[in-house]
Amino acid sequence: MYIKSMPSGGRPRAKLSRLPLAAAICFAIAAPAFAQDAGQAQAPASTPPKEQKGTTLETVTVTAQKRTENLQKVPLSIQVLGTEKIEHLHISNFDDYVKYLPSVAYQTFGPGFAQIYMRGVASGGDGNHSGSLPSVGVYLDEQPVTTIQGPLDIHMYDIARVEALSGPQGTLYGASAESGALRIITNKPDPSGFAANYSVGANTVNEGGIGYSADGMVNIPVAGNSAIRLVGWHDHAAGYIDNVPGTRTFPTSGITVSNAKDCTPAPLLECSYLAKKNYNDVDTTGARAALKVNLDDNWSISPTIMGQRSTANGNFANDPAVGELGITHFYPERTDDHWWQAALTVEGKIGIFDVTYAGAYLKRLTEEQNDYSDYSFWYDTLFGYGAYLYDNSGNLINPSQFIKGLDRYTKQSHELRFASPSDERLRLVAGLFWEHQKHDIQQRYMVPNLADSLSVTGWPHTLWLTKQDRIDRDEAVFGELSYDLIPETLTATVGGRYFRAHNSLGGFFGFSKGFAPSSSYGEAGCISPEPFHGAPCLDFYKNVKESGSLGKFNLTWQITPTKMVYVTRSEGYRPGGINRRGTLPPYKADFLTSYEAGWKTTWLDNRLSFNGSVFRQKWKDFQFSILGANGLTEIKNANQARIDGLETELNWAATYNLQLGGGFAWYNAKLTANYCGFTDLAGNPITECPAGTINPLTGDVVSGPEAPKGTQLPVTPRFKGNLIARYTFDVGDKEAFVQAAVVHVGERQSDLRLFERGLLGPLKPYTLTDVSAGIRKNSWSVDVYVNNLFDKRTQLTKYTECAEAVCAAHGVVPQYPNGQVYTITSQPRTVGIRFTQEF
């Protein structure tokens, strides 16, 4: 492997709106595809499936290696959730399915704003708005759907399966599949017959509100060789976080703000009237239309268009000082996240080669408004920040800030690949890839009644403005070649990918000239007098170009037709880029090299499967994001880390009516070099920083490494596992079931840096239990479920709204001895019912 040779404000946010319920039900009409196939060859759509009553495990088909293959024959650690399991576990969104994938860890800040990690490759930190590209690639069918901010939160209805590919996938998937890939495979149009279904449900959340959902699908054959599939959904997720009445007094001005409904304004008292129970409800509405046309026996075209809108109110975190499900905020909080994607897949044959073209255009728009008054309060408390904010008459004003953000993303990708026959001794998959994505960033940090002289020119009441364009380009040629050294027994595979990346960021960030007359950025730091997309000027532009190669080697031994072992060396990478604070040096690409040994086995006449792998990964110069001054994310390369791990999965058809399954992952992820907290002037990480070392970027004297060698990496637990049991039985002429699912997640560290993790505290371990029961007759079924049966208050994410060292305040405010730390928790106990009918 060789190589030649952005930040953010505040905290992330939430998401998305609605299609009329009648329209969703109009779509309603189809038997879900129960076969876990490649999403292309499905069971006849006109026959409603029944519960499987057999003493053998079903065959699971995947396309992880760009071919349709039996999961048990793929020398790769893959966890799969098929159609049945998605339905059985009541999975409807990202939070639902990721808890059943032991190799996946994540931080979440609300729907649509998750940061995903696999196999312990997690640095934590703050990466909202325009941070590093994700280290896990997320795909919808053949197309990548990972924007610069992160992946789309796709509603999980009429889905064939979810594939979690663990470990570096650099050869076939490239950038942003550094530590793995998640693939969401939809059910495809089926020309063999008409099918339809619908599902409606309702639920109630403990200490929260009432939720409901309606989903529908119709599959219509056209002219014998074609079919169209229409899917629609609407989901209302109930709120459970209360915006509790409270006040806050700013020491510099003496102004008090209150969110109480019965507040009465006074000269030094301002009212927002925003106190509300069940503050964080979400409405999600979307649709998908897919067409498949078989031109002849060899060629087909499959255009798809899909869109979704989610509108999330409130905030998904709680402030422990307020209550376990409470928060006290003073400005409106809302996020509107809507996106659509048009995709085209063309499949055919040229000579002996299968040819596939997959292209897509994605457009995403997120609008947000967030309370950011914590930042104002702590800076006023520590530094008298409020003394610098006044109105046009010179009077001190309430210094509370709120954020109004508008992030526009566009992404287009094209892949052309060729695959030789899969039954030949020598097999090849090779192709070309091109991707272009753009992020138009607009973030306004607003203070009502702010003087015109302190506001960014042309942006009233705006203390700080970020108006930037980020463009990431990726080009690659890739291939994997497999050869059966001993037919049907011993196979060797070599793979490679050559890539070129070109990433740029430029625009305006900073204060007005009246507020910061000597700043090196903002209006005082303009490098061009011309306005930039409505901002006063351009105050920086930078770009970085990289090229390199990735490799893979695999040796697979098929010991018997049902037992296989393999060893793999693979590489993945993530491109470098430009910090949104333009005065910082660019951050460099980071690389992951994995050494893995695994097994795929089936026992007891195909009644039991036992798969697993052990591995060691070396992570070089990994990118680490922190929340720096002015609430901007700063991205630095942070030296080396090593992750040792074990992943296993077991499925057992114990009897014809009892199915057991489960899996777990164990990781030991730690630094193998000091993290000093700064780089040299070129952006290279510093490894030695004893007390007294001078930071070359700031001139500050440091007291030692912020995280010494041997420090555990954050976010990922040492252990994560799940166990699922489902028992089916007959009740007269009906089929019934009972099911229980248990998920355990071990303790995680909240931050890489020792000081910050001491303030935030660890993320405590938790165990969640979900139970359900139901009955089915012919084409209809009804089931009831209880998620989070014991109503656990988990700790998924902890964060502050300003740099931890500032928000700590060191006991200045007795209510917050360690600073104001927010915690995001799982949804409280939820009891629901669902009715489904198939046609």
PDB file of C-alpha atoms in Angstrom, residues 23 53 84 111 239 244 270 297 358 370 397 409 416 424 441 486-487 501 572 648 666 683 774 805:
ATOM      1  CA  ALA A  23     -51.887   7.423  -0.019  1.00  0.00           C
ATOM      2  CA  LYS A  53     -41.858 -25.122   9.552  1.00  0.00           C
ATOM      3  CA  GLU A  84     -38.273 -12.349   7.999  1.00  0.00           C
ATOM      4  CA  PRO A 111     -32.678  10.413  13.677  1.00  0.00           C
ATOM      5  CA  GLY A 239     -41.794  12.003  21.845  1.00  0.00           C
ATOM      6  CA  VAL A 244     -38.890  21.174  31.541  1.00  0.00           C
ATOM      7  CA  GLU A 270     -37.265  37.244  28.708  1.00  0.00           C
ATOM      8  CA  ASP A 297     -32.739 -13.262 -21.773  1.00  0.00           C
ATOM      9  CA  ALA A 358     -24.849   1.129 -11.414  1.00  0.00           C
ATOM     10  CA  ASN A 370     -31.000  24.406  17.612  1.00  0.00           C
ATOM     11  CA  ILE A 397     -28.672  42.088  25.485  1.00  0.00           C
ATOM     12  CA  TYR A 409     -25.684  17.718  -0.312  1.00  0.00           C
ATOM     13  CA  LEU A 416     -19.076  -0.215 -14.403  1.00  0.00           C
ATOM     14  CA  GLU A 424     -14.971 -21.362 -13.897  1.00  0.00           C
ATOM     15  CA  ILE A 441     -22.593  24.547   4.279  1.00  0.00           C
ATOM     16  CA  ILE A 486      -7.548 -27.443  -5.989  1.00  0.00           C
ATOM     17  CA  PRO A 487     -11.032 -27.469  -7.563  1.00  0.00           C
ATOM     18  CA  ALA A 501      -8.974  11.607  -4.480  1.00  0.00           C
ATOM     19  CA  GLY A 572      -9.032   0.050   3.616  1.00  0.00           C
ATOM     20  CA  THR A 648     -19.076 -15.279  16.141  1.00  0.00           C
ATOM     21  CA  TRP A 666     -15.262  -8.958  21.516  1.00  0.00           C
ATOM     22  CA  GLY A 683      -0.307  18.029   9.606  1.00  0.00           C
ATOM     23  CA  GLY A 774     -48.757 -12.852  17.378  1.00  0.00           C
ATOM     24  CA  ALA A 805     -12.685  22.004  29.075  1.00  0.00           C
TER      25      ALA A 805
END
